[in-house]
XYZ file of C-alpha atoms in Angstrom:
545
model
C 10.063 2.608 1.184
C 7.158 3.916 3.211
C 8.091 5.727 6.404
C 6.111 6.654 9.476
C 5.681 10.427 9.349
C 6.755 12.682 12.172
C 3.935 12.620 14.705
C 3.038 15.747 16.609
C 0.227 16.870 18.876
C 0.001 13.407 20.450
C -2.061 14.871 23.254
C -5.058 15.108 20.940
C -5.481 11.311 21.104
C -7.060 9.659 24.115
C -5.835 6.501 25.806
C -8.532 4.822 27.820
C -7.375 3.766 31.298
C -7.292 0.000 31.802
C -8.716 -1.707 34.865
C -6.222 -3.520 37.090
C -7.009 -7.007 35.779
C -7.863 -6.108 32.199
C -5.843 -7.311 29.260
C -4.022 -4.284 27.851
C -5.018 -3.697 24.245
C -3.959 -1.071 21.731
C -5.738 2.269 22.041
C -7.778 1.676 18.887
C -9.606 -1.174 20.600
C -10.471 1.260 23.392
C -12.313 3.411 20.862
C -14.471 0.398 19.931
C -14.941 -0.801 23.491
C -16.180 2.600 24.614
C -19.009 2.305 22.092
C -19.882 -1.382 22.579
C -18.820 -2.373 26.107
C -22.308 -3.071 27.459
C -23.372 -5.091 24.432
C -20.149 -7.129 24.472
C -20.426 -7.747 28.209
C -23.916 -9.154 27.729
C -22.761 -11.253 24.800
C -19.776 -12.570 26.767
C -22.106 -13.965 29.409
C -23.929 -15.878 26.691
C -20.634 -17.069 25.195
C -19.440 -18.345 28.588
C -22.742 -20.164 29.053
C -22.439 -21.770 25.631
C -18.833 -22.842 26.235
C -19.851 -24.407 29.549
C -22.612 -26.358 27.802
C -20.137 -27.610 25.198
C -17.760 -28.815 27.920
C -20.618 -30.548 29.728
C -21.592 -32.356 26.513
C -18.001 -33.618 26.267
C -17.679 -34.919 29.813
C -16.384 -31.608 31.194
C -13.328 -31.865 28.940
C -12.175 -28.700 27.234
C -11.742 -28.902 23.455
C -8.542 -30.018 21.817
C -7.078 -27.410 19.455
C -5.053 -28.047 16.302
C -3.435 -25.165 14.435
C -2.415 -26.120 10.896
C -0.380 -23.267 9.394
C 0.673 -23.506 5.737
C 3.488 -21.479 4.215
C 3.186 -18.849 1.475
C -0.248 -19.295 -0.102
C -2.310 -16.364 -1.311
C -6.029 -15.884 -0.788
C -7.971 -18.301 -2.997
C -5.334 -21.031 -3.135
C -6.870 -23.254 -0.450
C -10.403 -24.566 -0.125
C -12.047 -23.081 -3.191
C -13.250 -25.423 -5.962
C -13.527 -22.668 -8.558
C -10.002 -21.439 -7.829
C -8.799 -25.037 -8.080
C -9.970 -24.983 -11.690
C -8.398 -21.592 -12.312
C -5.056 -22.894 -11.009
C -5.235 -26.377 -12.503
C -4.897 -28.107 -9.150
C -7.031 -30.437 -7.045
C -7.195 -29.969 -3.262
C -10.254 -32.109 -2.534
C -9.493 -32.749 1.148
C -8.906 -29.097 1.948
C -12.046 -28.176 -0.032
C -14.103 -30.702 1.939
C -12.694 -29.310 5.188
C -13.550 -25.764 4.096
C -17.135 -26.870 3.467
C -17.292 -28.139 7.053
C -15.922 -24.894 8.465
C -16.372 -21.197 9.063
C -14.369 -19.327 6.425
C -12.752 -16.164 7.805
C -12.816 -14.097 4.644
C -10.884 -11.114 6.003
C -8.058 -12.812 7.819
C -5.060 -10.502 7.967
C -1.577 -11.825 8.644
C 1.859 -10.235 8.642
C 3.797 -9.856 5.355
C 6.118 -12.821 5.981
C 6.458 -16.011 7.964
C 8.458 -15.157 11.113
C 6.315 -12.104 11.946
C 3.019 -13.952 11.362
C 4.076 -16.866 13.538
C 5.308 -14.563 16.301
C 2.036 -12.599 16.169
C -0.040 -15.737 16.591
C 2.223 -17.225 19.265
C 2.313 -14.104 21.436
C -0.891 -12.274 20.488
C 1.275 -9.250 19.753
C 2.367 -7.370 16.672
C 5.851 -8.761 15.968
C 7.331 -5.276 16.200
C 6.615 -5.476 19.937
C 8.766 -8.612 20.380
C 11.479 -7.724 17.872
C 10.348 -10.584 15.608
C 9.414 -8.426 12.647
C 11.983 -9.663 10.125
C 12.596 -12.963 8.343
C 16.104 -14.351 8.900
C 17.648 -16.919 6.545
C 20.925 -18.120 8.068
C 22.296 -18.146 11.613
C 21.899 -14.842 13.468
C 22.101 -15.558 17.204
C 18.626 -14.109 17.734
C 15.095 -15.277 18.388
C 11.877 -15.002 20.319
C 12.732 -13.882 23.825
C 12.144 -16.014 26.922
C 10.242 -12.995 28.265
C 7.524 -13.376 25.648
C 4.547 -15.524 26.662
C 3.287 -17.904 23.993
C -0.099 -19.533 23.505
C 1.558 -22.867 24.329
C 2.675 -21.494 27.705
C -0.750 -19.988 28.354
C -2.529 -23.272 27.642
C 0.105 -25.450 29.312
C -0.336 -23.506 32.555
C -4.031 -24.275 32.299
C -3.531 -28.035 31.983
C -3.169 -28.619 28.244
C -0.652 -31.005 26.723
C 1.230 -29.337 23.881
C 3.186 -30.406 20.788
C 4.781 -28.686 17.813
C 5.644 -30.371 14.513
C 7.198 -28.676 11.480
C 8.426 -25.222 10.621
C 9.161 -22.946 13.573
C 11.341 -20.041 12.330
C 11.398 -18.141 15.609
C 15.141 -18.060 16.074
C 18.334 -20.093 16.320
C 19.053 -19.660 20.052
C 18.123 -21.900 22.958
C 15.468 -19.705 24.544
C 13.582 -19.348 21.280
C 13.147 -23.061 20.507
C 9.578 -24.391 20.819
C 10.334 -26.750 23.722
C 11.494 -23.674 25.652
C 8.398 -21.717 24.635
C 5.743 -23.981 26.151
C 5.712 -27.170 24.059
C 6.087 -30.588 25.684
C 7.536 -32.054 22.476
C 8.851 -30.428 19.329
C 10.259 -31.643 16.013
C 11.357 -28.694 13.881
C 14.026 -27.334 11.526
C 16.429 -24.781 12.928
C 15.825 -22.512 9.933
C 13.431 -22.627 6.977
C 12.969 -23.628 3.361
C 15.561 -21.289 1.848
C 18.185 -23.393 3.600
C 16.340 -26.692 3.234
C 15.189 -26.583 -0.390
C 16.878 -23.601 -2.097
C 20.389 -23.998 -0.691
C 20.832 -27.329 -2.453
C 22.712 -28.464 -5.526
C 19.409 -29.459 -7.134
C 17.983 -25.935 -6.786
C 21.173 -24.501 -8.289
C 20.922 -26.843 -11.266
C 17.287 -25.775 -11.674
C 18.484 -22.119 -11.898
C 16.508 -21.186 -8.779
C 19.495 -20.258 -6.605
C 22.619 -18.485 -7.780
C 26.072 -18.205 -6.266
C 25.872 -20.353 -3.147
C 26.485 -23.880 -4.391
C 30.132 -24.190 -5.328
C 29.438 -26.487 -8.264
C 27.994 -23.595 -10.275
C 31.070 -21.327 -10.396
C 34.852 -21.781 -10.314
C 35.558 -19.548 -7.268
C 39.236 -19.027 -8.208
C 39.268 -15.515 -6.718
C 37.615 -16.408 -3.411
C 39.581 -15.180 -0.390
C 36.904 -15.190 2.344
C 35.909 -18.818 2.939
C 33.187 -17.795 5.435
C 31.037 -15.693 3.079
C 28.919 -18.672 2.037
C 27.423 -20.201 5.189
C 28.089 -23.948 5.366
C 27.289 -26.389 8.141
C 23.987 -24.949 9.306
C 21.873 -27.078 11.635
C 18.959 -28.837 9.927
C 16.250 -30.751 11.857
C 15.945 -30.741 15.655
C 13.931 -32.689 18.219
C 13.494 -31.962 21.916
C 11.256 -32.287 24.954
C 10.301 -29.513 27.374
C 13.112 -28.706 29.785
C 15.690 -30.661 27.792
C 18.332 -29.954 25.190
C 17.788 -30.261 21.447
C 19.333 -32.922 19.234
C 19.997 -32.621 15.517
C 18.549 -35.674 13.741
C 19.104 -37.437 10.411
C 22.171 -35.361 9.496
C 25.575 -37.123 9.679
C 28.764 -35.097 9.889
C 30.135 -34.184 6.476
C 26.872 -34.936 4.665
C 25.789 -32.490 1.929
C 22.115 -31.669 2.435
C 20.010 -32.392 -0.650
C 16.509 -32.120 -2.026
C 15.995 -35.783 -1.109
C 16.788 -34.906 2.524
C 14.267 -32.077 2.377
C 11.557 -34.384 1.066
C 12.406 -36.988 3.725
C 12.078 -34.294 6.400
C 8.593 -33.407 5.126
C 7.562 -37.078 5.141
C 8.965 -37.468 8.656
C 6.993 -34.477 9.947
C 3.781 -35.906 8.513
C 4.468 -39.219 10.258
C 5.331 -37.480 13.524
C 2.186 -35.349 13.348
C 0.080 -38.489 13.134
C 2.079 -40.152 15.921
C 1.710 -37.142 18.196
C -2.005 -37.052 17.496
C -2.322 -40.617 18.770
C -0.249 -39.899 21.890
C -2.152 -36.715 22.712
C -5.534 -38.347 22.157
C -4.558 -41.085 24.646
C -4.321 -38.614 27.539
C -7.138 -37.464 29.798
C -5.916 -33.900 29.309
C -6.971 -31.684 26.398
C -4.217 -30.881 23.930
C -2.952 -28.050 21.793
C -1.024 -29.133 18.712
C 0.690 -27.091 16.023
C 1.478 -28.686 12.692
C 3.283 -26.206 10.443
C 4.278 -28.007 7.207
C 7.278 -26.977 5.139
C 5.466 -27.870 1.922
C 4.229 -26.481 -0.438
C 7.342 -24.262 -0.397
C 9.658 -26.143 -2.740
C 12.025 -25.203 -5.545
C 12.730 -28.367 -7.517
C 10.639 -30.833 -9.518
C 11.354 -34.145 -7.836
C 8.911 -36.615 -9.377
C 6.189 -36.338 -6.765
C 3.499 -38.876 -7.734
C 0.706 -36.297 -7.357
C 0.924 -34.671 -10.762
C -1.156 -31.583 -11.518
C -2.486 -29.968 -14.657
C -0.624 -26.882 -13.500
C 2.741 -28.639 -13.219
C 4.466 -26.031 -11.004
C 7.003 -27.281 -8.475
C 5.127 -25.665 -5.553
C 1.658 -26.535 -6.792
C 2.519 -30.222 -7.014
C 3.532 -30.046 -3.357
C 0.292 -28.241 -2.504
C -1.520 -31.220 -3.947
C 0.652 -33.597 -1.901
C -0.053 -31.500 1.174
C -3.762 -31.889 0.461
C -3.307 -35.668 0.599
C -1.479 -35.388 3.903
C -4.101 -33.057 5.335
C -6.740 -35.623 4.431
C -4.728 -38.277 6.302
C -4.538 -35.979 9.315
C -8.279 -35.266 9.494
C -9.016 -38.965 8.897
C -6.799 -39.757 11.907
C -8.877 -37.371 14.023
C -11.975 -39.299 12.955
C -10.451 -42.733 13.603
C -9.362 -41.645 17.077
C -12.918 -40.521 17.805
C -11.919 -37.005 18.820
C -13.119 -34.901 15.873
C -16.239 -33.636 17.611
C -14.292 -32.134 20.504
C -11.373 -30.821 18.448
C -11.108 -27.357 16.943
C -9.026 -27.383 13.758
C -7.752 -24.105 12.321
C -6.276 -24.184 8.814
C -4.724 -21.093 7.250
C -1.694 -19.704 5.430
C 0.877 -17.397 6.999
C 1.148 -14.837 4.164
C 0.832 -14.497 0.415
C 2.728 -16.494 -2.175
C 6.465 -16.193 -2.733
C 5.811 -14.434 -6.013
C 9.531 -14.029 -6.619
C 9.281 -17.596 -7.986
C 5.957 -17.123 -9.721
C 5.476 -18.922 -13.002
C 7.688 -21.987 -12.466
C 6.258 -22.482 -8.964
C 2.734 -22.663 -10.408
C 1.411 -20.194 -7.846
C 0.049 -16.787 -8.845
C -1.414 -13.711 -7.209
C -5.024 -14.467 -8.192
C -7.303 -11.824 -6.640
C -5.118 -9.531 -4.543
C -1.933 -7.878 -5.780
C 1.398 -8.669 -4.168
C 2.689 -11.484 -2.017
C 5.263 -12.419 0.590
C 7.042 -9.342 2.081
C 4.370 -6.930 0.727
C 2.012 -4.798 2.799
C -0.461 -5.006 -0.105
C -3.523 -7.212 0.386
C -1.842 -9.983 -1.617
C 0.854 -10.216 1.043
C -1.369 -10.166 4.124
C -4.726 -11.708 3.117
C -4.946 -15.490 3.280
C -7.524 -18.250 3.398
C -8.479 -19.259 6.946
C -10.945 -21.948 8.044
C -12.119 -23.007 11.503
C -13.940 -26.295 12.073
C -15.626 -27.226 15.356
C -18.305 -29.859 14.648
C -21.673 -29.121 16.175
C -20.510 -25.739 17.457
C -19.398 -23.655 14.465
C -21.874 -23.566 11.611
C -20.715 -25.651 8.659
C -20.134 -24.042 5.267
C -20.446 -20.543 6.716
C -18.410 -17.411 6.126
C -17.660 -14.158 7.921
C -16.379 -10.926 6.410
C -15.552 -9.403 9.797
C -11.920 -8.292 10.020
C -9.710 -10.631 12.021
C -5.957 -10.503 12.572
C -3.787 -13.567 13.156
C -2.926 -12.282 16.649
C -6.615 -12.652 17.574
C -6.174 -16.431 17.562
C -3.970 -16.150 20.667
C -6.642 -14.479 22.785
C -9.528 -16.458 21.297
C -7.869 -19.834 21.847
C -6.995 -18.842 25.406
C -10.640 -17.949 26.076
C -11.935 -21.222 24.659
C -9.334 -23.178 26.652
C -10.254 -21.375 29.920
C -6.745 -19.965 30.071
C -7.388 -16.215 29.786
C -6.057 -15.625 33.298
C -2.620 -16.745 32.083
C -2.378 -13.958 29.493
C 0.143 -11.365 30.762
C -1.199 -8.023 31.984
C 2.071 -6.068 31.836
C 2.253 -5.508 28.060
C 0.080 -4.749 25.069
C -1.817 -7.732 23.685
C -2.947 -6.872 20.163
C -5.054 -10.004 19.789
C -8.768 -9.429 20.319
C -11.005 -12.156 21.706
C -13.085 -13.249 18.704
C -14.896 -16.165 20.371
C -18.270 -14.542 19.724
C -17.457 -14.399 16.004
C -16.688 -18.128 15.927
C -19.774 -19.133 17.886
C -22.308 -16.617 16.614
C -21.035 -16.044 13.086
C -20.770 -13.009 10.844
C -21.314 -9.497 12.282
C -20.067 -10.571 15.712
C -16.435 -9.543 15.223
C -14.746 -7.041 17.545
C -12.144 -5.569 15.236
C -12.501 -3.151 12.322
C -8.846 -2.143 11.967
C -5.364 -3.528 11.316
C -1.917 -1.935 11.573
C 0.360 -3.310 8.859
C 4.125 -3.331 9.417
C 6.989 -4.111 7.063
C 9.744 -4.973 9.518
C 9.877 -1.910 11.819
C 8.058 0.441 9.430
C 4.325 1.071 9.777
C 3.450 0.722 6.092
C -0.363 0.821 6.035
C -3.457 1.085 8.194
C -6.758 -0.673 7.486
C -10.104 0.542 8.797
C -13.301 -1.087 7.551
C -13.006 -1.239 3.749
C -10.505 1.620 3.639
C -6.727 1.293 3.593
C -4.173 4.065 3.772
C -0.637 3.506 2.565
C 1.260 5.419 5.211
C 2.508 8.779 3.890
C 6.214 9.367 3.536
C 7.851 12.034 5.656
C 6.529 15.463 4.748
C 3.429 14.215 2.944
C 0.157 15.325 4.577
C -2.400 12.657 5.359
C -4.880 14.237 2.988
C -2.514 13.458 0.104
C -1.635 9.906 1.143
C -3.007 7.108 -1.076
C -6.237 5.636 0.299
C -7.936 2.630 -1.285
C -11.344 1.032 -0.983
C -10.369 -2.657 -0.953
C -13.884 -3.731 -1.967
C -13.880 -1.581 -5.094
C -10.165 -1.860 -5.747
C -8.867 -5.133 -4.236
C -5.554 -4.852 -6.092
C -4.856 -1.371 -4.660
C -4.151 0.198 -8.024
C -6.334 3.332 -7.966
C -6.081 5.570 -4.909
C -8.849 8.139 -4.817
C -8.254 11.637 -3.452
C -11.943 11.860 -2.562
C -11.454 9.224 0.124
C -8.184 10.626 1.414
C -9.596 14.115 1.919
C -12.036 13.005 4.621
C -10.200 9.951 5.995
C -6.655 11.292 6.156
C -7.086 12.944 9.537
C -8.880 9.914 10.986
C -6.117 7.581 9.830
C -3.519 9.915 11.326
C -5.429 9.881 14.609
C -5.299 6.085 14.558
C -1.522 6.258 14.099
C -1.179 8.781 16.920
C -3.143 6.567 19.312
C -1.040 3.582 18.286
C 2.222 5.478 18.905
C 0.996 6.698 22.282
C 0.385 3.104 23.329
C 3.917 2.181 22.249
C 5.317 5.048 24.302
C 3.407 3.836 27.358
C 4.300 0.181 26.835
C 7.669 0.028 25.011
C 8.620 -2.919 22.835
C 10.470 -5.836 24.404
C 13.885 -6.695 22.959
C 14.567 -9.708 20.774
C 16.352 -12.561 22.516
C 20.087 -12.817 21.796
C 22.607 -15.603 22.447
C 25.225 -17.680 20.678
C 23.630 -19.371 17.656
C 22.725 -23.033 18.124
C 23.015 -22.820 21.891
C 21.159 -25.663 23.577
C 21.965 -28.292 20.892
C 23.930 -31.262 22.206
C 25.446 -32.733 19.038
C 26.764 -29.992 16.788
C 28.675 -31.381 13.807
C 32.319 -30.282 13.329
C 31.337 -28.138 10.336
C 28.624 -26.501 12.441
C 31.065 -25.803 15.269
C 33.349 -24.061 12.790
C 30.432 -22.009 11.456
C 29.583 -20.889 15.002
C 33.233 -20.090 15.763
C 33.438 -17.919 12.647
C 30.207 -16.163 13.635
C 31.330 -15.575 17.217
C 34.724 -14.256 16.094
C 33.230 -10.933 15.124
C 30.453 -10.674 17.728
């Protein structure tokens, strides 16, 4: 495992002082701002003028914003006709949408789903909020009430908000979406490992071992609590209220059919919420985070593919649903004043490569990796008449940038907190003006709490282990070597010190603005109708906490 080396001589890095009302960014952004402040200030005046003209064209109404986040798809698996043929899949609706959009070709995410979602929601590296690790079963932890989400930022500025689908930000009351700024939320308490893998069908398909009791005799089991049973499934709630578990009777054994029904229900609710939100005079922010294509069983989905993998067939179904969603925008007459962002949260779950039908394609690695295959995904932004259709930008962008950019477009920047580091950079100029107007040329890449790599321009250093000098650390040119297989000492010799300076500046910022703790509480707090088996699960958990 990569480890952050011992950092010394921190005084050699410079932290730029922030003005009283400035958003606090990481020190690396200060290096860029020092060089480009005047140019960016001039450009920002033009951006504000353009945004005002757009609002005037739409009756002084700010744009609606839809954020469609798909789980576990590597770069090249959405929106590319040629890659469709490589994979043996057809995603016509997503391809059509990509052709209407700006493609962000260097979108960086976090290595797995909880961290990526926390980064987007808060505009902060997940290490700063304690949300840097994926959790599978109940843990009594989650996104803290002290974090400020994009839903809260926009809600305070007059937006209606809704969340449908995967959430994965914790199993405690304060972390649920309706307590993090959303007016309405329909979401699972956990994620697809529970919902699709922890089923009898997945066990019979040899995709999960040891949990389902039908697959072993268990005659030497003493501890009846080792296998978690009775976990909460799907929840619904409104802002300020308590959550209710839905469609899960007491004593029922969750199945693959239940998982599919949940996916169908979320699609229906997404369309319903779209109608309700469009009916209001207020602008809206809506998140739709599907559970599909993550799936672990062939279950006779009508959309058959040439590929035949059990995740790829669900990708094709998701394409159908995405087409229904964009068609609903058109039928409601709100497409022209609605920004739609479509992207994946991290690379494929390659642990199930082959049978799933998904593969690494261009970049090496996938979910949980700090390699490009884990943190590079397709990302498309459509804003008709504003963002140039069928365009692309190779400027670096990080998923946290969406937080600050969306806030700017929604006239909600004043609601961004000024007492903590916001890693997200305002990339509005990139969206409106296109390629070469980005304001980021770096990314810090964490695996849980470990700083595993640093990206700068086309160069990427895998962080040296303790005792290894920077000049000997592996450095890759991701243009020449996108699979990160051939580190070149010639690059490390000149860049090692510069990368180490970047790390020093980053650590100095952390020392000045320490991380906030993860929220902690009894698991499933704030749910009104816990089943008896769930109550027992919580009692067992609390017995040793």
